[in-house]
PDB file of C-alpha atoms in Angstrom:
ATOM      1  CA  UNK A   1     -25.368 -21.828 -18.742  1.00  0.00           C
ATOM      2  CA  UNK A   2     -22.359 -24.041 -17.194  1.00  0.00           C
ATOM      3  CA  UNK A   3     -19.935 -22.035 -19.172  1.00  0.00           C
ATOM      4  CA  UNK A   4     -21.478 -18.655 -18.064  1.00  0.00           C
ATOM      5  CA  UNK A   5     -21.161 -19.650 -14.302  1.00  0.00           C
ATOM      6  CA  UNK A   6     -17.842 -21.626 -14.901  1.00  0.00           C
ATOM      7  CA  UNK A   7     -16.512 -17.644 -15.907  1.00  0.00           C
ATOM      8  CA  UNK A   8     -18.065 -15.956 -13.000  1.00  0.00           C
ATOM      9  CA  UNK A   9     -16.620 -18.136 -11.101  1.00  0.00           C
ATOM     10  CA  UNK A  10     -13.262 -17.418 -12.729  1.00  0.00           C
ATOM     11  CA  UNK A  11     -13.835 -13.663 -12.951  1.00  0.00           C
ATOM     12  CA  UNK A  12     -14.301 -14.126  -9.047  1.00  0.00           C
ATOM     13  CA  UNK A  13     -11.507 -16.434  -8.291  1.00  0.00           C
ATOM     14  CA  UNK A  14      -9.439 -13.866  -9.964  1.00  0.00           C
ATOM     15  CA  UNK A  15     -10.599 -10.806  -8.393  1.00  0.00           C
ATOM     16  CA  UNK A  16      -9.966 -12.663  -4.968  1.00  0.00           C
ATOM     17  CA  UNK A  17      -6.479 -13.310  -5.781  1.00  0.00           C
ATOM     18  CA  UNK A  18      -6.004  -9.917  -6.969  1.00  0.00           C
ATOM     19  CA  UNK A  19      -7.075  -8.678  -3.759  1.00  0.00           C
ATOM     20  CA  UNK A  20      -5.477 -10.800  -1.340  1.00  0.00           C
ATOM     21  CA  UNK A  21      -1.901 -10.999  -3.561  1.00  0.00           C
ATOM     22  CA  UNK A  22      -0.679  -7.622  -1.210  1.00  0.00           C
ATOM     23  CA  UNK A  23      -1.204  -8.897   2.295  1.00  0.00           C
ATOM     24  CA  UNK A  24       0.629 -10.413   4.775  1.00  0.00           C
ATOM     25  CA  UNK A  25       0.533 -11.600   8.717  1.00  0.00           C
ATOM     26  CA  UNK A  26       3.686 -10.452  10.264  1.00  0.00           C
ATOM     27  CA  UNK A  27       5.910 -14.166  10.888  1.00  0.00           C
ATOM     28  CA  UNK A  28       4.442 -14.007  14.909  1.00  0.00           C
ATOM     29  CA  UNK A  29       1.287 -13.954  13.610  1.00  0.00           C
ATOM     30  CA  UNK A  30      -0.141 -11.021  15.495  1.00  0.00           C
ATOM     31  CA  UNK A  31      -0.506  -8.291  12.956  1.00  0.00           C
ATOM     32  CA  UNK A  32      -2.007  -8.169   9.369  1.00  0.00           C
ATOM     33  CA  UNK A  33      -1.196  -6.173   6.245  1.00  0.00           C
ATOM     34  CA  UNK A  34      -3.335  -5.106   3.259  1.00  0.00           C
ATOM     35  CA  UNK A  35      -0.960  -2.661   0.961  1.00  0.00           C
ATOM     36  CA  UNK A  36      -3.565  -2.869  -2.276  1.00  0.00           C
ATOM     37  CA  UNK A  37      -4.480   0.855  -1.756  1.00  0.00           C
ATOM     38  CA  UNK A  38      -0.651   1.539  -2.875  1.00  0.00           C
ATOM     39  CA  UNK A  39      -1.118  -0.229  -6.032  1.00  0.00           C
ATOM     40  CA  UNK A  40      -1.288   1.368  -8.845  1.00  0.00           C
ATOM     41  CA  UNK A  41      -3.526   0.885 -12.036  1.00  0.00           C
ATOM     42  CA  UNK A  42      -2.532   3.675 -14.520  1.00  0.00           C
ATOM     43  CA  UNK A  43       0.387   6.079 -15.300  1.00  0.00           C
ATOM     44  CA  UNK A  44       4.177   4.658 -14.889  1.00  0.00           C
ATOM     45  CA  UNK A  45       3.746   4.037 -10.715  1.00  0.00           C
ATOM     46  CA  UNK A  46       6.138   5.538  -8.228  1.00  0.00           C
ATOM     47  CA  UNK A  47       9.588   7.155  -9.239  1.00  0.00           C
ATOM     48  CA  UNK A  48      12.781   7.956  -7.855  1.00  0.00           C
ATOM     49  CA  UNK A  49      15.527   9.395  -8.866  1.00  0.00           C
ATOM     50  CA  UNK A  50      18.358   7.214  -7.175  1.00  0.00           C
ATOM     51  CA  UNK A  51      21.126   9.957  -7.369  1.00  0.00           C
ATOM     52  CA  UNK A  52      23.291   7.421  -9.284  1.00  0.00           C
ATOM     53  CA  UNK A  53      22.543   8.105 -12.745  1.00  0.00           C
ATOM     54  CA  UNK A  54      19.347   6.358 -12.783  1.00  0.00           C
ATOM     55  CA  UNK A  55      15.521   6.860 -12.917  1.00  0.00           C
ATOM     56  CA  UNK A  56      13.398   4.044 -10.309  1.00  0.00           C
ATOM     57  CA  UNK A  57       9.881   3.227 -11.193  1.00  0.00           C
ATOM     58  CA  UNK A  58       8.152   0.657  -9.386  1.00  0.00           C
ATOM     59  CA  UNK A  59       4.325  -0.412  -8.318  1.00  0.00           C
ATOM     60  CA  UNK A  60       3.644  -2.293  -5.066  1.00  0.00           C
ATOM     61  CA  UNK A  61       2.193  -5.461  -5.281  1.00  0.00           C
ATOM     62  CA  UNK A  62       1.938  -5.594  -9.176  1.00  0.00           C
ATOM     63  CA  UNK A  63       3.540  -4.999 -12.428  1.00  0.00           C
ATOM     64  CA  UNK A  64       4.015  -1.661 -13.563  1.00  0.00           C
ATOM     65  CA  UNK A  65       0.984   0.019 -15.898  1.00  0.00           C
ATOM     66  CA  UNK A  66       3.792   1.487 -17.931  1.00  0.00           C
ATOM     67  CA  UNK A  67       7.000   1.589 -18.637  1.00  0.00           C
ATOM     68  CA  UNK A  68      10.335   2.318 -19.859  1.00  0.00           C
ATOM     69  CA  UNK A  69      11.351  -1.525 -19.573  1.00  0.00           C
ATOM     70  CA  UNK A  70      10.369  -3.115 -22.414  1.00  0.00           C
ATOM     71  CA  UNK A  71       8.920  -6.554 -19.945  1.00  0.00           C
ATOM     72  CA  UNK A  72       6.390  -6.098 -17.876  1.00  0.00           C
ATOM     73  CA  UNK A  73       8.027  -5.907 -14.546  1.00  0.00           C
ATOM     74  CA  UNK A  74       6.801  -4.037 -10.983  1.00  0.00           C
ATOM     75  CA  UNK A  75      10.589  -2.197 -10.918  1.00  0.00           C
ATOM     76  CA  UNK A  76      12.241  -0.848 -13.681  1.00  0.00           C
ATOM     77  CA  UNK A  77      15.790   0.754 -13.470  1.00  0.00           C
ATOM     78  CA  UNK A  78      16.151   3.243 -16.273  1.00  0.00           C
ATOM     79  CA  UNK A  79      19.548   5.647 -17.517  1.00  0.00           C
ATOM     80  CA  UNK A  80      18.740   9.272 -17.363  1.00  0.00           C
ATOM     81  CA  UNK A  81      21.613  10.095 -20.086  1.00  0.00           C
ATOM     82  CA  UNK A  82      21.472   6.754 -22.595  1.00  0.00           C
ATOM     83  CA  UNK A  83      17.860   6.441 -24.500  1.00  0.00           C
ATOM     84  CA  UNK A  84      16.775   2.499 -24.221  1.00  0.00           C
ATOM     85  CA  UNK A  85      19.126   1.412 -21.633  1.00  0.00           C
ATOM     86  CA  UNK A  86      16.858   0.307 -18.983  1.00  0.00           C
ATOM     87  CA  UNK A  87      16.063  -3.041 -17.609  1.00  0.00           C
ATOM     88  CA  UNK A  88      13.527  -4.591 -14.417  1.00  0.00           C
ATOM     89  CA  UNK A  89      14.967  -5.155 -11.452  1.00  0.00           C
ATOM     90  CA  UNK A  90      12.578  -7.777 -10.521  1.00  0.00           C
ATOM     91  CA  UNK A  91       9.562  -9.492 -11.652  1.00  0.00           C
ATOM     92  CA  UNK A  92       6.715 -10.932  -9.972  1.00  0.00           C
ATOM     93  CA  UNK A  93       5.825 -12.946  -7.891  1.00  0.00           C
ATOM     94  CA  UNK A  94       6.668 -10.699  -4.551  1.00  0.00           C
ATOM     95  CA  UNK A  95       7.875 -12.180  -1.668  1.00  0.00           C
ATOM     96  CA  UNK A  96       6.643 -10.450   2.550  1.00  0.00           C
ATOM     97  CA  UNK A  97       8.739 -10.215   5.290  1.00  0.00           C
ATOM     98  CA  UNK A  98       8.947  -8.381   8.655  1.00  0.00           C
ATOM     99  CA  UNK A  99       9.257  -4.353   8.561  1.00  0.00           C
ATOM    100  CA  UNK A 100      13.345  -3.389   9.453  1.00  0.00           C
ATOM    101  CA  UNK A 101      12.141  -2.955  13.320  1.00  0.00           C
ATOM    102  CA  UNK A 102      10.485  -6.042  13.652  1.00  0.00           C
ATOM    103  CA  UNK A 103       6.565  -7.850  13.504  1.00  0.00           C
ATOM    104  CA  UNK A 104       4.078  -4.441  13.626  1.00  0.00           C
ATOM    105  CA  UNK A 105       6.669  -1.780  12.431  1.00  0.00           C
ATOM    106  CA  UNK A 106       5.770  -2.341   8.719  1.00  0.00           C
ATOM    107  CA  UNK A 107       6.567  -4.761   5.543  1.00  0.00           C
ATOM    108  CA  UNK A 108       9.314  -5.802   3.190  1.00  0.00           C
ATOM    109  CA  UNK A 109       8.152  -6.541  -0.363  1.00  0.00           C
ATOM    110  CA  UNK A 110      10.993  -8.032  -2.369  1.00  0.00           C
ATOM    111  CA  UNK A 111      11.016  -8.777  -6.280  1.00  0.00           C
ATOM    112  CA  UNK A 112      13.541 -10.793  -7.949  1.00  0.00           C
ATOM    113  CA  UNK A 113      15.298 -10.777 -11.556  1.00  0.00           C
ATOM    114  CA  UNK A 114      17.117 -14.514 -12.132  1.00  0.00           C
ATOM    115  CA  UNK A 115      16.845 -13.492 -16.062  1.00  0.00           C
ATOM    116  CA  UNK A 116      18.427 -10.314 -16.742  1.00  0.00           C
ATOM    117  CA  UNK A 117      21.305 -10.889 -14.193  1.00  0.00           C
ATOM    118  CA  UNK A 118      24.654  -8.462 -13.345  1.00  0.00           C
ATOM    119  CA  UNK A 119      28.302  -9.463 -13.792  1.00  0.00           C
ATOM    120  CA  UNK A 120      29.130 -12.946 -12.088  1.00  0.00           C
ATOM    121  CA  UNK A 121      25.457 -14.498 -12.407  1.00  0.00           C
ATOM    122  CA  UNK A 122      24.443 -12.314  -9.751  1.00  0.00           C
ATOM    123  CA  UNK A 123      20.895 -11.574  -9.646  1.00  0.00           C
ATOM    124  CA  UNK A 124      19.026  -8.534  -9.402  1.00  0.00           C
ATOM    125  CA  UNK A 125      16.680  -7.949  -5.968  1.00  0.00           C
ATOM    126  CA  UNK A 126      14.806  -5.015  -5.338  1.00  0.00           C
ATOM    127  CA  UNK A 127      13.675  -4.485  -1.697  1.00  0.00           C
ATOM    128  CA  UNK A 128      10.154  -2.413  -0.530  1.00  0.00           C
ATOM    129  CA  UNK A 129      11.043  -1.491   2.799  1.00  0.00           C
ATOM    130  CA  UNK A 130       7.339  -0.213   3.837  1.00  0.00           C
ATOM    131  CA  UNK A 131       7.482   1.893   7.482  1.00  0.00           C
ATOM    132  CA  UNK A 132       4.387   2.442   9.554  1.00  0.00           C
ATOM    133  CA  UNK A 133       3.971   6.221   9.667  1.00  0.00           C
ATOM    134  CA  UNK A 134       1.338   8.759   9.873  1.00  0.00           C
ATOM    135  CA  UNK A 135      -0.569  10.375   6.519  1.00  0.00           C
ATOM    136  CA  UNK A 136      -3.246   9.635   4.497  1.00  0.00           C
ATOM    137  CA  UNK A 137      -4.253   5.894   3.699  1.00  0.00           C
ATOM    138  CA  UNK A 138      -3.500   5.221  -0.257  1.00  0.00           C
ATOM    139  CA  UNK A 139      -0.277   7.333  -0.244  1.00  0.00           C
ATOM    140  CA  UNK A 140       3.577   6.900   0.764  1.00  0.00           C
ATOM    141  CA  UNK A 141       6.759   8.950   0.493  1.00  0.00           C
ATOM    142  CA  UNK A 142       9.876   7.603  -0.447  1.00  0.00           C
ATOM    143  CA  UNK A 143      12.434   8.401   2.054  1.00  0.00           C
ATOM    144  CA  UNK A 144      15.713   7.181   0.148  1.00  0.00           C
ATOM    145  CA  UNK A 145      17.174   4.724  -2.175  1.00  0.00           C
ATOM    146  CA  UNK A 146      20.451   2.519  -2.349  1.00  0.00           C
ATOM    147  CA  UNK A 147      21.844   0.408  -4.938  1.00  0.00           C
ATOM    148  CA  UNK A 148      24.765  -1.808  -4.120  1.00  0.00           C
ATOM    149  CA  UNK A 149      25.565  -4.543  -6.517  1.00  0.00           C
ATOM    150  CA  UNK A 150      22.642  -5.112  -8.187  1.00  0.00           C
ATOM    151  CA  UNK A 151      20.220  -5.201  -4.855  1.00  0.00           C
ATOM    152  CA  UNK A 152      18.091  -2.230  -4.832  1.00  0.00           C
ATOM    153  CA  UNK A 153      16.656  -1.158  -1.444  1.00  0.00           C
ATOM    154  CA  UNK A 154      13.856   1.376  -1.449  1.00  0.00           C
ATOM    155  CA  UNK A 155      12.846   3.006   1.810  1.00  0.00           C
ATOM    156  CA  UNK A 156       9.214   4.123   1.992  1.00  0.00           C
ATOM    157  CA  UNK A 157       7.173   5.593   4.589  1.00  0.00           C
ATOM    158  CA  UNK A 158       3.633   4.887   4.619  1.00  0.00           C
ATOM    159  CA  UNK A 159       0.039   5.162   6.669  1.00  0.00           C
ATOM    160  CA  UNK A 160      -1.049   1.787   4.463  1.00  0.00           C
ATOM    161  CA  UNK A 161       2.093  -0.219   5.802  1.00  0.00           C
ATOM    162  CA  UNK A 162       0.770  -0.300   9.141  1.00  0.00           C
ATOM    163  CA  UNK A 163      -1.068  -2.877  10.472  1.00  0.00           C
ATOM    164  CA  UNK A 164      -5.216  -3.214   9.747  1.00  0.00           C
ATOM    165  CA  UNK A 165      -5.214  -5.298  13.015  1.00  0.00           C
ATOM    166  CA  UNK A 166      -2.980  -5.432  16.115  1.00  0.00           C
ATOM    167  CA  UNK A 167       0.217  -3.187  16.589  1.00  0.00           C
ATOM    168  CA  UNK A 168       1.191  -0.072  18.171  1.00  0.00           C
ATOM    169  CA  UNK A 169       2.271   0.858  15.199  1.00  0.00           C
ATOM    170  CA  UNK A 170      -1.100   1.603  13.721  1.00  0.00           C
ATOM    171  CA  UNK A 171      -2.007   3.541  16.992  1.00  0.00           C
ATOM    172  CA  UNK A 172       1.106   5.712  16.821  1.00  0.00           C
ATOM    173  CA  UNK A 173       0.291   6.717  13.331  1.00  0.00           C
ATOM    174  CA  UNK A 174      -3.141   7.504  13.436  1.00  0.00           C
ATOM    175  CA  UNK A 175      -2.413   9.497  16.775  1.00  0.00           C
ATOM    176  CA  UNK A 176       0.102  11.934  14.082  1.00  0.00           C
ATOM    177  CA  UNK A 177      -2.645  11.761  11.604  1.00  0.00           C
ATOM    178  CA  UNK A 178      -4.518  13.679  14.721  1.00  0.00           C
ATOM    179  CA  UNK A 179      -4.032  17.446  15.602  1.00  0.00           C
ATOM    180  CA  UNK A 180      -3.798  18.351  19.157  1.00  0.00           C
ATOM    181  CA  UNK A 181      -7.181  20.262  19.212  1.00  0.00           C
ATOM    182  CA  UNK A 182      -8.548  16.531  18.222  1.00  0.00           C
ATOM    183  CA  UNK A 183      -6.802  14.761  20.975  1.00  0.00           C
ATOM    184  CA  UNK A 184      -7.703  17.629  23.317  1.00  0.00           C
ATOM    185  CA  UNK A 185     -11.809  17.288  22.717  1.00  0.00           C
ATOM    186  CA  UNK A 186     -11.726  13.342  22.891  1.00  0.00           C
ATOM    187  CA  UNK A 187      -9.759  13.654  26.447  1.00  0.00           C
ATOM    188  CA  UNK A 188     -12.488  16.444  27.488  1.00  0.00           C
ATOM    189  CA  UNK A 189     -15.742  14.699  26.003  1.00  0.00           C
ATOM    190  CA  UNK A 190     -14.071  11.386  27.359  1.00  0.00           C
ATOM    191  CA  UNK A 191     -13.709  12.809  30.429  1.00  0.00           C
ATOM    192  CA  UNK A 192     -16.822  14.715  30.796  1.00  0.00           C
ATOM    193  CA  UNK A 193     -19.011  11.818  30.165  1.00  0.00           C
ATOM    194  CA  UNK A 194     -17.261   9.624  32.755  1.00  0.00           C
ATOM    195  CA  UNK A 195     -17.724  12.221  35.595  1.00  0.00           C
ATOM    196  CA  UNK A 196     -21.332  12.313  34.808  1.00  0.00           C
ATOM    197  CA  UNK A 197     -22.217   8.706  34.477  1.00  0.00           C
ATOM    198  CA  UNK A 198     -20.139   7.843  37.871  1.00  0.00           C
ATOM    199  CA  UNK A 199     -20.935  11.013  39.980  1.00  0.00           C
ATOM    200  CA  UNK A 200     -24.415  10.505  38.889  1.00  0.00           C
ATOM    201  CA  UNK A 201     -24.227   6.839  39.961  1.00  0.00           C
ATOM    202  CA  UNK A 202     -22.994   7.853  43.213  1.00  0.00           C
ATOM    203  CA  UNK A 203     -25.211  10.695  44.095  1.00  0.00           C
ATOM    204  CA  UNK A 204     -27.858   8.383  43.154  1.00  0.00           C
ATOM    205  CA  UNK A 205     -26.725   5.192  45.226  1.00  0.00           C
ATOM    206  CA  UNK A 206     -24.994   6.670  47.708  1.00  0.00           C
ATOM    207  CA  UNK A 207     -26.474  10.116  48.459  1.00  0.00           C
ATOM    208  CA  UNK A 208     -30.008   8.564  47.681  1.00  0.00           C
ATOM    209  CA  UNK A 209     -30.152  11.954  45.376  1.00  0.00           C
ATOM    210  CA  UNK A 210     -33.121  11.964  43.174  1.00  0.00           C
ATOM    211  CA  UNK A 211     -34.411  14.207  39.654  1.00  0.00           C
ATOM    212  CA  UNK A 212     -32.050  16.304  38.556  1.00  0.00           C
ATOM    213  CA  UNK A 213     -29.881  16.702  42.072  1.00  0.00           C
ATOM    214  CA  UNK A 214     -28.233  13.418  41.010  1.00  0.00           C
ATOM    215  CA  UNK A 215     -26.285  15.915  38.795  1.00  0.00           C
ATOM    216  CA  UNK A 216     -22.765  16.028  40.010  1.00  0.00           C
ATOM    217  CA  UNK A 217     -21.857  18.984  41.883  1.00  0.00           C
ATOM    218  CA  UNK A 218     -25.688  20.073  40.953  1.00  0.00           C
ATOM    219  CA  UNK A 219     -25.535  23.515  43.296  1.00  0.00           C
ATOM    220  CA  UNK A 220     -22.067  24.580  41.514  1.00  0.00           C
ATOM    221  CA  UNK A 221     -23.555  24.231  37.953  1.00  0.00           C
ATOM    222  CA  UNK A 222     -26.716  25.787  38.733  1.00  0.00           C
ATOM    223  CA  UNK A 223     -24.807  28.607  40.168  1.00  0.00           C
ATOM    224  CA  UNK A 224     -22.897  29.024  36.934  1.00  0.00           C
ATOM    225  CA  UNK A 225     -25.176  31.512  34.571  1.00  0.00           C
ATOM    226  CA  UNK A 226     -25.752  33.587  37.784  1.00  0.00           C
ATOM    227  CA  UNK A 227     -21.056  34.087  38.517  1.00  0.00           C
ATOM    228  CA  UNK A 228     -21.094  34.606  34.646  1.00  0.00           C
ATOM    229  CA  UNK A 229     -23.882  37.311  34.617  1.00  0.00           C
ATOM    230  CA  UNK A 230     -21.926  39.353  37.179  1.00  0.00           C
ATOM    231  CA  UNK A 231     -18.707  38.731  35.292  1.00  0.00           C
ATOM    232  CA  UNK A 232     -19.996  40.163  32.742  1.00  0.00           C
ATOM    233  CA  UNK A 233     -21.481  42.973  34.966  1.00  0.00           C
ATOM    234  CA  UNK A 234     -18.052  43.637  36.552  1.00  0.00           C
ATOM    235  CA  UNK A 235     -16.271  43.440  33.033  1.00  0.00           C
ATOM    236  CA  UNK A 236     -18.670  46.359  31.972  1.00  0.00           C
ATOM    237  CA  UNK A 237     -18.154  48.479  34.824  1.00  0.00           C
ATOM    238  CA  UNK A 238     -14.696  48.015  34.816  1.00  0.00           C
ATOM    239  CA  UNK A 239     -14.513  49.289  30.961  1.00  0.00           C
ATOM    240  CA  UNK A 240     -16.761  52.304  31.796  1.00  0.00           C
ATOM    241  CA  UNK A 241     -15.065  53.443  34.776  1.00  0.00           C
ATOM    242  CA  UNK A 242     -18.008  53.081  36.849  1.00  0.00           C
ATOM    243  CA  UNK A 243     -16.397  50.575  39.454  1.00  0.00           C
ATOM    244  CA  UNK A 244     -15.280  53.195  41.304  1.00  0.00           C
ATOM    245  CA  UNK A 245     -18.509  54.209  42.291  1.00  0.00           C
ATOM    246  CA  UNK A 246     -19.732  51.215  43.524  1.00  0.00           C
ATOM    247  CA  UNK A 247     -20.045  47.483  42.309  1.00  0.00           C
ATOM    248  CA  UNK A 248     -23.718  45.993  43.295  1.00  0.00           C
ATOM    249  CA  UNK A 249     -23.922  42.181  42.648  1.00  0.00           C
ATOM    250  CA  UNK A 250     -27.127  41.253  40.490  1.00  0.00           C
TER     251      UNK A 250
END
């Protein structure tokens, strides 16, 4: 029985750390990050061709499923011309920092590779620049890639980089996420409602209006089905030609 809970509790302890090993609170502690829905469980993770000869694969917050590196690494840098000439260009564990524009803009993950190091001792870094941008939560797009002596900078754009709390960032993005038909009906329901609750209020306190003639504008709205029926009157005339011969209003 005490070894069966003594796993649970293991099983849970693990789980936990899984879950909180990709997220961060920006260094002014004002905005928090949860990038888990970017990382990957199956296939070989992200890729990118860097334009430099070489093939990027890399997961976000964990090591990658698969891949062409023979160690178990979250990056792996691979040759697109020479078979088995790959190696990681950082291992776990990731270190958070601050997006490029500062606490709410998004997150830096950085791995580091101390073993497999480049000419001079030098070791290998590979930076996650996340950005705060609009889309669906779960994906990202890679924007570019750079590779100057042996520190790897990824630039990725992302709805799951932006903040879960705090930040304008967040707000900007899930205003793109939002078509202008969307925006347009919140402003009008918005709107609507407030005219109704505080011309109502008024009429009520101030006009000592009772029933329904605390209504704003009550005589205008009532008057509305009767102006559209002789639109519609008008519009029909007009089409038949029979305008000319007289327009009675209904």
């Amino acid at each position: 029985m005490k070894s069966s809970l003594f796993c649970l509790l293991a099983l849970i302890l693990t789980v936990e750390s899984v879950r909180g090993a990709c997220t961060y609170t920006s260094s002014d502690k004002k905005y928090n990050y949860d990038l888990s829905a970017l990382s990957v469980s199956s296939g070989y993770g992200y890729l990118r061709n860097g334009g430099d000869g070489y093939n990027y694969w890399f997961n976000v917050c964990a090591n990658l499923p698969k891949s062409n590196c023979t160690q178990q690494a979250p990056v792996c840098q691979a040759s697109q011309t020479k078979a088995g000439q790959n190696v990681p260009t950082g291992y776990l564990p990731a270190t958070f920092a601050d997006g490029d524009a500062g606490t709410g803009s998004g997150v830096v993950i950085t791995y580091v590779n101390n073993v497999e190091q480049c000419s001079g001792n030098t070791p290998r870094k590979t930076n996650l620049h996340f950005k705060c941008s609009g889309g669906a939560p779960g994906f990202l797009t890679i924007t570019s890639i750079t590779e100057n002596k042996c520190l790897y900078d990824i630039y990725i754009n992302s709805y799951s980089a932006c903040p879960t709390s705090g930040g304008k960032g967040k707000i900007d993005a899930d205003l793109k996420k939002m078509s202008g038909g969307s925006i347009f009906l919140i402003i009008f329901f918005v709107g609507a409602a407030v005219y109704l609750i505080v011309g109502s209020i008024v009429n009520w306190r101030v006009k000592h209006a009772s029933g329904i003639e605390v209504i704003p504008n009550f005589e205008l709205w009532r008057s509305i089905p009767g102006l559209m029926k002789d639109g519609l009157t008008f519009t029909k005339d007009k089409i038949m030609g029979l305008t000319g011969r007289g327009y009675q209003s209904v």
